[in-house]
Structures are given as structure tokens and as C-alpha cells.
N, CA, C and O atoms as a MOPAC input file, in Angstrom:
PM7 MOZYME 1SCF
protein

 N    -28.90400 1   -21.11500 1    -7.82900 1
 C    -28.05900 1   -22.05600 1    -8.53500 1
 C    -26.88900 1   -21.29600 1    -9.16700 1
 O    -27.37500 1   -20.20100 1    -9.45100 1
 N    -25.91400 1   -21.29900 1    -9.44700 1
 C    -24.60800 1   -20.99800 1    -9.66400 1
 C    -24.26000 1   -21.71400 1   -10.96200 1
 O    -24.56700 1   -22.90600 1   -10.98600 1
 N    -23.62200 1   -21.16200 1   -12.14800 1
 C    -23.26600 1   -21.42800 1   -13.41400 1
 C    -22.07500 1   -21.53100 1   -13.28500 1
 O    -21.42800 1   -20.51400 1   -13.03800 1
 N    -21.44400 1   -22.75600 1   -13.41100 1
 C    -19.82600 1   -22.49800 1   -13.92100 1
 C    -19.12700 1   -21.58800 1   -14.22300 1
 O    -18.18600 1   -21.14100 1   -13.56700 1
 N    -19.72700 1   -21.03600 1   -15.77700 1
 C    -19.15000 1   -19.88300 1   -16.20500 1
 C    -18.46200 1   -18.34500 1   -15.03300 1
 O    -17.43300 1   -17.73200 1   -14.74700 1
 N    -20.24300 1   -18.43200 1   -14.67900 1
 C    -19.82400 1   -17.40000 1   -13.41900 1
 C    -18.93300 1   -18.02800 1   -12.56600 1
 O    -17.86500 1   -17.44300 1   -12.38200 1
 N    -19.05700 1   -18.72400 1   -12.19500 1
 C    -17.58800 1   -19.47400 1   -11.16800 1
 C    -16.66500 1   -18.81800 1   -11.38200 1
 O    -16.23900 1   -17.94100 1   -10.63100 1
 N    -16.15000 1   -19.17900 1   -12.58300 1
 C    -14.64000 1   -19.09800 1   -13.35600 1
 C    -14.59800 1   -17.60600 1   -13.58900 1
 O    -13.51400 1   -17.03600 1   -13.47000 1
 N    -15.93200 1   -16.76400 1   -13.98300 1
 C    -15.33800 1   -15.09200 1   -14.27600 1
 C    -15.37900 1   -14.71300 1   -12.64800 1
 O    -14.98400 1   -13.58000 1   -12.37300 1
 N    -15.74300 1   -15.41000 1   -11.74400 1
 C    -15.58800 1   -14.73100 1   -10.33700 1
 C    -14.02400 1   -15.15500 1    -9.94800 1
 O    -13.15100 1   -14.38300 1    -9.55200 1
 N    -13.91800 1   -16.44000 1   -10.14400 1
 C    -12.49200 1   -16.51700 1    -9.78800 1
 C    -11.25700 1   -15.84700 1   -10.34000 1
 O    -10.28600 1   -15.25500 1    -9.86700 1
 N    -11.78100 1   -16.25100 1   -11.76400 1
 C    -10.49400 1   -14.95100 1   -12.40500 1
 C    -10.41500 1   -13.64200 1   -12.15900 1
 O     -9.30700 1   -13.16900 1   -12.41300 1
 N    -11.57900 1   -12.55300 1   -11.56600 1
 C    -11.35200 1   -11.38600 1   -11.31700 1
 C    -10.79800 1   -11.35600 1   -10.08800 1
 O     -9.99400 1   -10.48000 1    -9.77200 1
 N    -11.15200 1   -12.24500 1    -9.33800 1
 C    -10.33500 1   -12.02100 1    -7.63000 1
 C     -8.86400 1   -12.54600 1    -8.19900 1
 O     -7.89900 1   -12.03500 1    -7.63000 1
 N     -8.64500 1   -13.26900 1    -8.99500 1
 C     -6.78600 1   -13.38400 1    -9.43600 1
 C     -6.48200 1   -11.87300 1    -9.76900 1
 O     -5.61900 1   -11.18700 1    -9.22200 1
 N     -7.18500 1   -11.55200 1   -10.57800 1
 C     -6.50200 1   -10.06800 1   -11.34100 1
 C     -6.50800 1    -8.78000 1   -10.18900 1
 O     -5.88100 1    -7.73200 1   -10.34300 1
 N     -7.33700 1    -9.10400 1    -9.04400 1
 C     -7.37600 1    -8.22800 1    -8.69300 1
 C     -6.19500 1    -7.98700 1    -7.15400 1
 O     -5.81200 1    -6.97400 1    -6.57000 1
 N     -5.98600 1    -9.15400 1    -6.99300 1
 C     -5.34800 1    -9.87200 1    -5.94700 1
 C     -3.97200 1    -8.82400 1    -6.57300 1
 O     -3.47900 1    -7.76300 1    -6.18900 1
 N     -3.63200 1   -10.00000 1    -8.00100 1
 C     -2.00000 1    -8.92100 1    -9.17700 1
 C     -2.32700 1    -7.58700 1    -8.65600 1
 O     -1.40700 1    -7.04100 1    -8.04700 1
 N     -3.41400 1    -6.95100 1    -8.75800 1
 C     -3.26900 1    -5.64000 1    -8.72000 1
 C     -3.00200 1    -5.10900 1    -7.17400 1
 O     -2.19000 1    -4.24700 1    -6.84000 1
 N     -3.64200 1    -5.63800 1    -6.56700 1
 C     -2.82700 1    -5.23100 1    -5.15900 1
 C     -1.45200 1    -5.83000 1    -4.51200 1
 O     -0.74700 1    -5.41500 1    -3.59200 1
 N     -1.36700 1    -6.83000 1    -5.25600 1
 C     -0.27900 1    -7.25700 1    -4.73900 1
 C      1.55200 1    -6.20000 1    -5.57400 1
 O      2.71800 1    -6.24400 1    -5.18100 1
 N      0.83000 1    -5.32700 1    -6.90600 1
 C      1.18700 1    -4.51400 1    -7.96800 1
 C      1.60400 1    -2.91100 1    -7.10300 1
 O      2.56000 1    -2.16000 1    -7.29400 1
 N      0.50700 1    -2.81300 1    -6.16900 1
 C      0.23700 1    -1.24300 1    -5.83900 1
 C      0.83700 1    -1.53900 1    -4.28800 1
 O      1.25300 1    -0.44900 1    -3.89500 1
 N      1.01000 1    -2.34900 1    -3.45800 1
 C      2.01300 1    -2.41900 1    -3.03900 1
 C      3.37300 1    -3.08400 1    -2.70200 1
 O      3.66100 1    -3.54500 1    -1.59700 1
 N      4.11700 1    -3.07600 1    -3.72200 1
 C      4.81600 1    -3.10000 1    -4.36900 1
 C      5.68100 1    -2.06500 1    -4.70700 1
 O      6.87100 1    -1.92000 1    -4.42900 1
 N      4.57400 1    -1.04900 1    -5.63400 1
 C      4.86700 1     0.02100 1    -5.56200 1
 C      5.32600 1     1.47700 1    -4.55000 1
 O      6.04000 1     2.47600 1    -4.63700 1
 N      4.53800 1     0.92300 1    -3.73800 1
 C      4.13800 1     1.50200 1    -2.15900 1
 C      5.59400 1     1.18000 1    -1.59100 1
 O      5.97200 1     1.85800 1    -0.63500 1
 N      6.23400 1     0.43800 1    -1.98100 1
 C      7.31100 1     0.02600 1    -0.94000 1
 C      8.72300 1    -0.08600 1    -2.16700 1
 O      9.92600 1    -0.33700 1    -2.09300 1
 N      8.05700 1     0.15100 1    -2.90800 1
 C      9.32600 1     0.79500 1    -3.52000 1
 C      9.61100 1     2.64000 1    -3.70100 1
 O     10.66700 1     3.22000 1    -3.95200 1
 N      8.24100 1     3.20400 1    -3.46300 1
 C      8.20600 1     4.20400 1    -2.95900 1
 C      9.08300 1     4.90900 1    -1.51200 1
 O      9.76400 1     5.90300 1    -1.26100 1
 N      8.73100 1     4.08500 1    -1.03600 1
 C      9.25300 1     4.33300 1     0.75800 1
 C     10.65000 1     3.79500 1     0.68700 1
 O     11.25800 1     4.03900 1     1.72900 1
 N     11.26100 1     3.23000 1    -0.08300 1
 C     12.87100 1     2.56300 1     0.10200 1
 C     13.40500 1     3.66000 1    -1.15100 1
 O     14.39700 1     4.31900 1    -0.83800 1
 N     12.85800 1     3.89400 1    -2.46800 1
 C     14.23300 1     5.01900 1    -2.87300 1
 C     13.42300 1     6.79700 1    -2.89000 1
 O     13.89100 1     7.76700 1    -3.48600 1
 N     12.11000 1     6.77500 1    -2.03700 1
 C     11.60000 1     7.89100 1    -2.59600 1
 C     12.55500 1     9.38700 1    -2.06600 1
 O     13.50100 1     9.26800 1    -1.28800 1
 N     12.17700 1    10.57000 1    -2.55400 1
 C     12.83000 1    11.44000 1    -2.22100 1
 C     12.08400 1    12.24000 1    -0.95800 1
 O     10.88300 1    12.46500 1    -0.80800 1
 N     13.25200 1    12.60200 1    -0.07600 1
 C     12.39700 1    13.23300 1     1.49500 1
 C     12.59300 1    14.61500 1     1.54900 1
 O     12.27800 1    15.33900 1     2.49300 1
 N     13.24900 1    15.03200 1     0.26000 1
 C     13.41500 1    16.78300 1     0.15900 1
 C     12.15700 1    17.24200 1     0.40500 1
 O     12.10000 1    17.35900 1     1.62900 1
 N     10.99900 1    17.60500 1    -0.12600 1
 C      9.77500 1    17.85400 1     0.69500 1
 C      9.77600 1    17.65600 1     2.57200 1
 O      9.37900 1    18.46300 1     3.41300 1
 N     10.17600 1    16.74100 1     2.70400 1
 C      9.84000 1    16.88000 1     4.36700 1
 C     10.94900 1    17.28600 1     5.11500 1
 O     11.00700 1    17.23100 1     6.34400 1
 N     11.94100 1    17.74600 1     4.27900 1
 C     13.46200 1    18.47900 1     4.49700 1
 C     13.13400 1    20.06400 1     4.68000 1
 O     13.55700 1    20.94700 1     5.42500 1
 N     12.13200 1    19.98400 1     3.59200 1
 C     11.40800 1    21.85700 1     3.13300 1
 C     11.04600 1    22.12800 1     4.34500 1
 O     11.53100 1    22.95000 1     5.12300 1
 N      9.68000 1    21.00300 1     4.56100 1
 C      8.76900 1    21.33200 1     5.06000 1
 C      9.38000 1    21.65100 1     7.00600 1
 O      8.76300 1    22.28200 1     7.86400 1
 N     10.89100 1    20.86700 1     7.16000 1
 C     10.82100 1    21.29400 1     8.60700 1
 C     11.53700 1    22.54200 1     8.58500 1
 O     11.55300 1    23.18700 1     9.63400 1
 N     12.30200 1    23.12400 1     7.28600 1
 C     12.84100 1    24.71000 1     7.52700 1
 C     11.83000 1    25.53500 1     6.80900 1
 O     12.25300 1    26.24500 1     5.89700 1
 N     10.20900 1    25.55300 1     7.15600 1
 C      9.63200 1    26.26700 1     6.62600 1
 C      8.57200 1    27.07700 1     7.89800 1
 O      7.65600 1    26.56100 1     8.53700 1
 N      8.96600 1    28.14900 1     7.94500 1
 C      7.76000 1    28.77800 1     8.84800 1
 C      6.57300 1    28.35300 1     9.33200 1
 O      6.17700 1    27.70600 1    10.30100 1
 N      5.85600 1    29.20100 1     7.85900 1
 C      4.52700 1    28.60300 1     7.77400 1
 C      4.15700 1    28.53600 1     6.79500 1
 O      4.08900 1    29.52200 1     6.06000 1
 N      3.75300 1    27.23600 1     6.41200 1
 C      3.96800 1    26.93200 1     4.91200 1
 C      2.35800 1    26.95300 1     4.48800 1
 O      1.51700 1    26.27300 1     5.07700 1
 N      2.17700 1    27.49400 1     3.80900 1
 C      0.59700 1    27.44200 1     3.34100 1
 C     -0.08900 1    26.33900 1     2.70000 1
 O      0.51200 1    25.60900 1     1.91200 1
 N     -1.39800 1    26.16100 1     3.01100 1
 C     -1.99000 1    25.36700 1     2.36400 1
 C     -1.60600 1    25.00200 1     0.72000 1
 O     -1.43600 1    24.23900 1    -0.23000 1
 N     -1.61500 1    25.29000 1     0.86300 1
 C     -1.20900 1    24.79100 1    -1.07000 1
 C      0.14600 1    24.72200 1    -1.12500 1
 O      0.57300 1    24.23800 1    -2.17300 1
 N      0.88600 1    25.02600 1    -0.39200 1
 C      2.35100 1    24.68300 1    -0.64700 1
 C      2.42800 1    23.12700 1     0.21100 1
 O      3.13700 1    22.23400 1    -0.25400 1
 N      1.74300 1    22.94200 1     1.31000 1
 C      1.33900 1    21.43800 1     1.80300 1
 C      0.93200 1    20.53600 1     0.48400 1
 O      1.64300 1    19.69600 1    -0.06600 1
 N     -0.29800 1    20.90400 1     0.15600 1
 C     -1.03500 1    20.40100 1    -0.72700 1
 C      0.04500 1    19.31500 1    -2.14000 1
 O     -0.14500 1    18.20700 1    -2.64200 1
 N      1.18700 1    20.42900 1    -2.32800 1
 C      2.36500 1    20.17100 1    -3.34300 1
 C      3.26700 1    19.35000 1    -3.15000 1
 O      3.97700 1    18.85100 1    -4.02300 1
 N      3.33600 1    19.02000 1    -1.25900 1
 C      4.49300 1    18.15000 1    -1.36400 1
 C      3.91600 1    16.97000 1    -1.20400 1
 O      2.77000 1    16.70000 1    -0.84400 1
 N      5.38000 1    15.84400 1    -1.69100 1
 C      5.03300 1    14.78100 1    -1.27700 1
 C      5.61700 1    14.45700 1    -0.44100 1
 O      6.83400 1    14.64000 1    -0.41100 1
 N      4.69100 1    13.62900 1     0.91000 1
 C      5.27600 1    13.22900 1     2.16400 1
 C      4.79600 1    12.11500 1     2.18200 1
 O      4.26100 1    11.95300 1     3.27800 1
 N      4.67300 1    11.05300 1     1.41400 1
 C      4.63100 1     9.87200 1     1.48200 1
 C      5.39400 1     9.20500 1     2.27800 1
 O      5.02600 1     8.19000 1     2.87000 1
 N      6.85900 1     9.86700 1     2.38900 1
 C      7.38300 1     8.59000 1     3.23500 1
 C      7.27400 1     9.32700 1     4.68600 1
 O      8.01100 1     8.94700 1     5.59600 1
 N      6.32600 1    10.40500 1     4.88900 1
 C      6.19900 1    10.56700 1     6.30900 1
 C      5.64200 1     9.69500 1     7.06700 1
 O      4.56600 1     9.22000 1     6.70300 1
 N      6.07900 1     9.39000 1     7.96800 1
 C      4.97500 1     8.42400 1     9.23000 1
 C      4.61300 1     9.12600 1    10.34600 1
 O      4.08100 1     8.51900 1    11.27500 1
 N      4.79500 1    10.20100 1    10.40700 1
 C      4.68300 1    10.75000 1    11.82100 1
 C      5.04100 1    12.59800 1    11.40300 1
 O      5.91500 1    12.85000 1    10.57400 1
 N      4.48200 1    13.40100 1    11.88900 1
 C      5.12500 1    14.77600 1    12.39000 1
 C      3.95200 1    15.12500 1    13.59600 1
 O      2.72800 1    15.01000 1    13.65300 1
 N      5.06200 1    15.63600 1    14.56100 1
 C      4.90000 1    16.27400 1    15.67600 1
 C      5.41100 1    17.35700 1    16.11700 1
 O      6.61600 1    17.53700 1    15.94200 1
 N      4.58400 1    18.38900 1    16.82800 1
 C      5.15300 1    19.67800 1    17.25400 1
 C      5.25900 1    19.76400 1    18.83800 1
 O      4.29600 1    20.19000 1    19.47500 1
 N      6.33900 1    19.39200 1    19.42700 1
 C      6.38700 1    19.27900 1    20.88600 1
 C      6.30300 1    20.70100 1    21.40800 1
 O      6.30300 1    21.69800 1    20.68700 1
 N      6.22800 1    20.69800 1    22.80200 1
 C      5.97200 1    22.21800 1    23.19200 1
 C      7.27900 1    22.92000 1    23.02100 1
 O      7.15300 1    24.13500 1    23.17200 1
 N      8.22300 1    22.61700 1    22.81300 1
 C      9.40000 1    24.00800 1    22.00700 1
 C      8.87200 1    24.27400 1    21.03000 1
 O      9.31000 1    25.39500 1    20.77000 1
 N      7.93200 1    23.89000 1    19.97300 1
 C      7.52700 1    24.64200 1    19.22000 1
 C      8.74400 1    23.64400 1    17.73600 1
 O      8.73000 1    23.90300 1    16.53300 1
 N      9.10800 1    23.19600 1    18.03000 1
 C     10.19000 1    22.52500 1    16.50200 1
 C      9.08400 1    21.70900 1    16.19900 1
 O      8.16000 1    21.23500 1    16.85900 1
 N      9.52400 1    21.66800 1    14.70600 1
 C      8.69600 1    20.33100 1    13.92300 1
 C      9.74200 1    19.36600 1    14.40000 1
 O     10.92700 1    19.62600 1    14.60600 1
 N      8.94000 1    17.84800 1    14.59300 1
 C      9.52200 1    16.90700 1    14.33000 1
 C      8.73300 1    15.63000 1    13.38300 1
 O      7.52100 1    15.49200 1    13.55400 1
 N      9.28800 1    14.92600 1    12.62000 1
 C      9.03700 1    14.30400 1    11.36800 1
 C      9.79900 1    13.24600 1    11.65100 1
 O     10.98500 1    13.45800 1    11.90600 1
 N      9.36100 1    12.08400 1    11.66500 1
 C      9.43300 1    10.24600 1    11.39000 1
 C      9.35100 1    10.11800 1    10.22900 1
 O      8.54900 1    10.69900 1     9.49900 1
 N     10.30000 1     9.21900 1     9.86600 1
 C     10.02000 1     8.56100 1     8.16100 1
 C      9.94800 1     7.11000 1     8.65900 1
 O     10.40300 1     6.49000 1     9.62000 1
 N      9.16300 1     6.82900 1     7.56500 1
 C      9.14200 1     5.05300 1     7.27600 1
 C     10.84700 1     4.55100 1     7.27900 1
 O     11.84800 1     5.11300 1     6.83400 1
 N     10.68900 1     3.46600 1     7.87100 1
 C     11.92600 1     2.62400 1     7.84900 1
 C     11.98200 1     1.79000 1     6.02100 1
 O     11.17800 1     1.04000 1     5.46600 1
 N     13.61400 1     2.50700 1     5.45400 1
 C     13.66500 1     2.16700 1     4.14700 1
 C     14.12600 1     0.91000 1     4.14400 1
 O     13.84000 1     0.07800 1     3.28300 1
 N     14.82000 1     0.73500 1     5.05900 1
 C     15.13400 1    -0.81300 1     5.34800 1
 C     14.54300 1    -2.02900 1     5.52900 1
 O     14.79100 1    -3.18200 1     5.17700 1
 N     13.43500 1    -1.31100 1     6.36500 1
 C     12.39800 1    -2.19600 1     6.07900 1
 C     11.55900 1    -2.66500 1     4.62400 1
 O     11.23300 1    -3.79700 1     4.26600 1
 N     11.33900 1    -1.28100 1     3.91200 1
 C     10.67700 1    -1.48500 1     2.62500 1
 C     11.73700 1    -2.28400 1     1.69000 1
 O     11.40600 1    -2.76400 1     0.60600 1
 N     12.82700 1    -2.35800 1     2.13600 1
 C     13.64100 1    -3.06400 1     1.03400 1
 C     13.53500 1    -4.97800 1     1.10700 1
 O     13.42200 1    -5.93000 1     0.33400 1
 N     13.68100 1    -4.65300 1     2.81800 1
 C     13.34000 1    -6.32800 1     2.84300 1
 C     12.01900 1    -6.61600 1     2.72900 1
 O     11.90700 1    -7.77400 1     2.32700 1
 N     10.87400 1    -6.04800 1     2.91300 1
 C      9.44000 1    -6.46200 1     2.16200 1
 C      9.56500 1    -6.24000 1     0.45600 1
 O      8.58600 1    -6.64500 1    -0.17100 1
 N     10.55700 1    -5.70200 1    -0.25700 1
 C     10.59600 1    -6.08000 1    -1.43000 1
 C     11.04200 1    -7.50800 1    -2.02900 1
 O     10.53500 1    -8.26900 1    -2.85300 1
 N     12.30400 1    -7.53800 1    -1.19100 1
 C     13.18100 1    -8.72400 1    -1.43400 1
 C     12.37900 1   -10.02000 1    -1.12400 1
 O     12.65400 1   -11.10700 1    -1.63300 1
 N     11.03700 1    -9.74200 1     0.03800 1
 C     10.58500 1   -11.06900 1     0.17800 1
 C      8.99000 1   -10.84400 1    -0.30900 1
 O      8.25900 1   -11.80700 1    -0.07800 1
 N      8.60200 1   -10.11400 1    -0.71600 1
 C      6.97100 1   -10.45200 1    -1.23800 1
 C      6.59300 1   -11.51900 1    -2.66400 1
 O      5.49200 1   -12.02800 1    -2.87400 1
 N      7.49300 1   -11.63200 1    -3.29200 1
 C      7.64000 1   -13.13300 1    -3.81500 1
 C      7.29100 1   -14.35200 1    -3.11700 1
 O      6.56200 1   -15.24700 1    -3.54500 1
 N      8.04300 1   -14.28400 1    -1.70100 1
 C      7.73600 1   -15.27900 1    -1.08500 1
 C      6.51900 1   -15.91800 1    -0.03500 1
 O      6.16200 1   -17.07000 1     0.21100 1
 N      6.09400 1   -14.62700 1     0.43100 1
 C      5.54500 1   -14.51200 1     0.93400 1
 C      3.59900 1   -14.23600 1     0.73700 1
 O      3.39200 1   -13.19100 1     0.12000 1
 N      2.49200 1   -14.86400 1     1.08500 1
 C      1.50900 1   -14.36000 1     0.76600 1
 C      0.98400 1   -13.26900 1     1.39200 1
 O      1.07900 1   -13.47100 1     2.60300 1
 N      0.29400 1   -11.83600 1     1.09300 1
 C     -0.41100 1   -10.75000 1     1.70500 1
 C     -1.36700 1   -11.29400 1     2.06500 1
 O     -1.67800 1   -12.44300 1     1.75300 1
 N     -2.15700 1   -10.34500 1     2.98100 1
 C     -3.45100 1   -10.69300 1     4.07900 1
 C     -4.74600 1   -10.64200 1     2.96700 1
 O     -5.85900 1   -11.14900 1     3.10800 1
 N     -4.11900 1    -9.70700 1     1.59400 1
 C     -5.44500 1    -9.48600 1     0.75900 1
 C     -5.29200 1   -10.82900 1    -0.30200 1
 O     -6.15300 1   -11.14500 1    -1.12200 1
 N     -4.17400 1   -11.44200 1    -0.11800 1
 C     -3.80300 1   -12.45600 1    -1.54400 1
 C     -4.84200 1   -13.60000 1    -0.73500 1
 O     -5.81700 1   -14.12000 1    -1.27900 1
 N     -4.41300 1   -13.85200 1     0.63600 1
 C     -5.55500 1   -14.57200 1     1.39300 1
 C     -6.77000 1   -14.36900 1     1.47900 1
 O     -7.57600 1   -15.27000 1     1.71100 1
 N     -7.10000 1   -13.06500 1     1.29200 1
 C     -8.45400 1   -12.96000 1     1.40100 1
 C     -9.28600 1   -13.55800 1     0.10800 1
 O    -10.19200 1   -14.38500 1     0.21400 1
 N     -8.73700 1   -12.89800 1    -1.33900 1
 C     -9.52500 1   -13.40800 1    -2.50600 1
 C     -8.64800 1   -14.88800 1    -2.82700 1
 O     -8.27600 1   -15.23600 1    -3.94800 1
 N     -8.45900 1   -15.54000 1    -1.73100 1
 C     -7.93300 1   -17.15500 1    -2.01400 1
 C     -9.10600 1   -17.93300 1    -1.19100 1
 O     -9.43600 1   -19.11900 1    -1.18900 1
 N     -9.49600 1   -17.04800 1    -0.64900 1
 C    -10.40300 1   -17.42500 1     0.35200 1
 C    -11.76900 1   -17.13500 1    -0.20300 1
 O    -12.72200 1   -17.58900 1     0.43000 1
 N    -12.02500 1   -16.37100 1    -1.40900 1
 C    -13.21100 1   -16.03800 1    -2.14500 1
 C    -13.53000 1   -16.52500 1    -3.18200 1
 O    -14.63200 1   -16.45400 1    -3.72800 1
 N    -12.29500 1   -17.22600 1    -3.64700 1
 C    -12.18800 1   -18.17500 1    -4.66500 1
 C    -12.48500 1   -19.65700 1    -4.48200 1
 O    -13.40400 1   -20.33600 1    -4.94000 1
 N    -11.59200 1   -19.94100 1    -3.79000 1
 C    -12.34400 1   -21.02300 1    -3.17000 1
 C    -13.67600 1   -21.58300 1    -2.62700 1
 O    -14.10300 1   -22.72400 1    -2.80500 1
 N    -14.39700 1   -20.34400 1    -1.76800 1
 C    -15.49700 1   -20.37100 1    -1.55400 1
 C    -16.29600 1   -20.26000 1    -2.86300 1
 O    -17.31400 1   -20.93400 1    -2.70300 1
 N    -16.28600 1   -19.77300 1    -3.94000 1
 C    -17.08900 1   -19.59800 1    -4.80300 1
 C    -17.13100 1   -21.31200 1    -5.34500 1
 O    -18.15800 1   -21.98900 1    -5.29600 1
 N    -15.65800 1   -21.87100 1    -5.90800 1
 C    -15.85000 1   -22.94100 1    -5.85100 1
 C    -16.30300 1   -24.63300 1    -5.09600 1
 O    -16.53000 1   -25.81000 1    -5.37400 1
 N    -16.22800 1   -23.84900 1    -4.21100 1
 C    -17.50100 1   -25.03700 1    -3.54500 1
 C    -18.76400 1   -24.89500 1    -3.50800 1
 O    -19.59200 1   -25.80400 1    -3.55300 1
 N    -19.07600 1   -23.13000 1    -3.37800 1
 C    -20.55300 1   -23.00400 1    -3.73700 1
 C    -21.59100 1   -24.15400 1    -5.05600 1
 O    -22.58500 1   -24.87600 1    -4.97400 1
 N    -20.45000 1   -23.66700 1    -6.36200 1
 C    -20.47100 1   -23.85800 1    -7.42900 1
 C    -20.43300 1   -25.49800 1    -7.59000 1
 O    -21.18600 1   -25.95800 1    -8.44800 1
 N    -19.66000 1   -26.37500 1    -6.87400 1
 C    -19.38100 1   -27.65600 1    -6.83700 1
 C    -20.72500 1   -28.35600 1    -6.07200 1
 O    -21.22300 1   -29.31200 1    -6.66700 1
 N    -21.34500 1   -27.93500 1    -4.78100 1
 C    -22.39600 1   -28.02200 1    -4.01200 1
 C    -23.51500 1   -27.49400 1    -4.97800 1
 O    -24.53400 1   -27.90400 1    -4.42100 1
 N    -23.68300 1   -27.21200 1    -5.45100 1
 C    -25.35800 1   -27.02400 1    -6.62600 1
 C    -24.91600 1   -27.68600 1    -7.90600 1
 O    -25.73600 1   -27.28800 1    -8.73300 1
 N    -24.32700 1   -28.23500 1    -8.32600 1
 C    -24.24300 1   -29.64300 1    -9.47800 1
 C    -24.67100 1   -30.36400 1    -8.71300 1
 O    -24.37200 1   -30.76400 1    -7.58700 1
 N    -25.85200 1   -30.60300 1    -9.82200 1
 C    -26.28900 1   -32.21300 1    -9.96300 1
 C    -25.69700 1   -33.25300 1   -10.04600 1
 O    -26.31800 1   -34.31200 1   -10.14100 1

């Protein structure tokens, strides 16, 4: 049997938690549209860069490095253009995870509606 109460603290944590991912990327993509690529600037005029000097950078906006057989690094970045127009429209738009706990919410509330008497 299912308590209201619990209903409502299940539904409200899938809201808060939904904000929070919908928060972290967000962030994620405001990362990738102004972040800085000096690290992966280093990292292709660098020999051999040691573990811990890897460890230090940030290559977040890497998407890709490859070493073809000449032996050059090559390095893909995320498209910033892209992250700008997923900024401009995630207002509008719902995420696959905003669906998912809309979809857990709901279900809780019919659970909850189906065991009242």
C-alpha cells in the first residue's frame, strides 16, 4: 500500500533531481562553448608528456585524439557552436532524463491513486 506522503516526497525528489541534471548540463555546455583549449594546444606541442602532467590538464572539450601512422597528434574538439545553440534552446526543450523522472513521477502517482480506497 503506498502513503500519499511518500507519493509526494518521491515526486518532489525526482523534480529536484531532474533541476540538478538539467543544472550539470548546462554547465557541461557552457563548458564546451567558452572553455579554454590551451591544454590541448600544450598537449599537441608536447613530446612526451607524463602522466601527471596529463593528469593536470583539462581536456574537456576534447572529443577525439588520434595518432595516425606519421606519428602527429591529432585532437577533435566539441563543436562550440553547437553547445551554444543547446544553450539557447534547453529552456525549450525537454532532456531524455527530464522524461525519464516525468515518467517516475507519474508512475508513482498512479501507483498511489490505484491503492486508495
Amino acid at each position: 500500500m503506498s502513503c500519499p506522503e511518500v507519493t509526494a516526497e518521491i515526486t518532489r525528489m525526482c523534480e529536484q533531481r531532474e533541476k540538478i541534471f538539467a543544472r550539470l548540463a548546462s554547465l557541461g555546455y557552457q563548458r564546451l562553448a567558452f572553455g579554454n583549449i590551451s591544454d590541448a594546444v600544450s598537449l599537441l606541442f608536447s613530446e612526451r608528456p607524463t602522466a601527471e602532467q596529463l593528469r593536470d590538464m583539462d581536456l574537456f572539450m576534447v572529443s577525439e585524439i588520434k595518432k595516425p601512422k606519421d606519428g602527429m597528434l591529432e585532437i577533435k574538439f566539441f563543436d562550440r557552436l553547437k553547445a551554444l545553440e543547446k544553450l539557447g534552446t534547453e529552456k525549450e526543450s525537454a532532456t531524455g532524463v527530464s522524461d525519464l523522472f516525468d515518467a517516475i513521477g507519474r508512475g508513482a502517482k498512479a501507483v498511489s491513486e490505484n491503492e486508495q480506497p
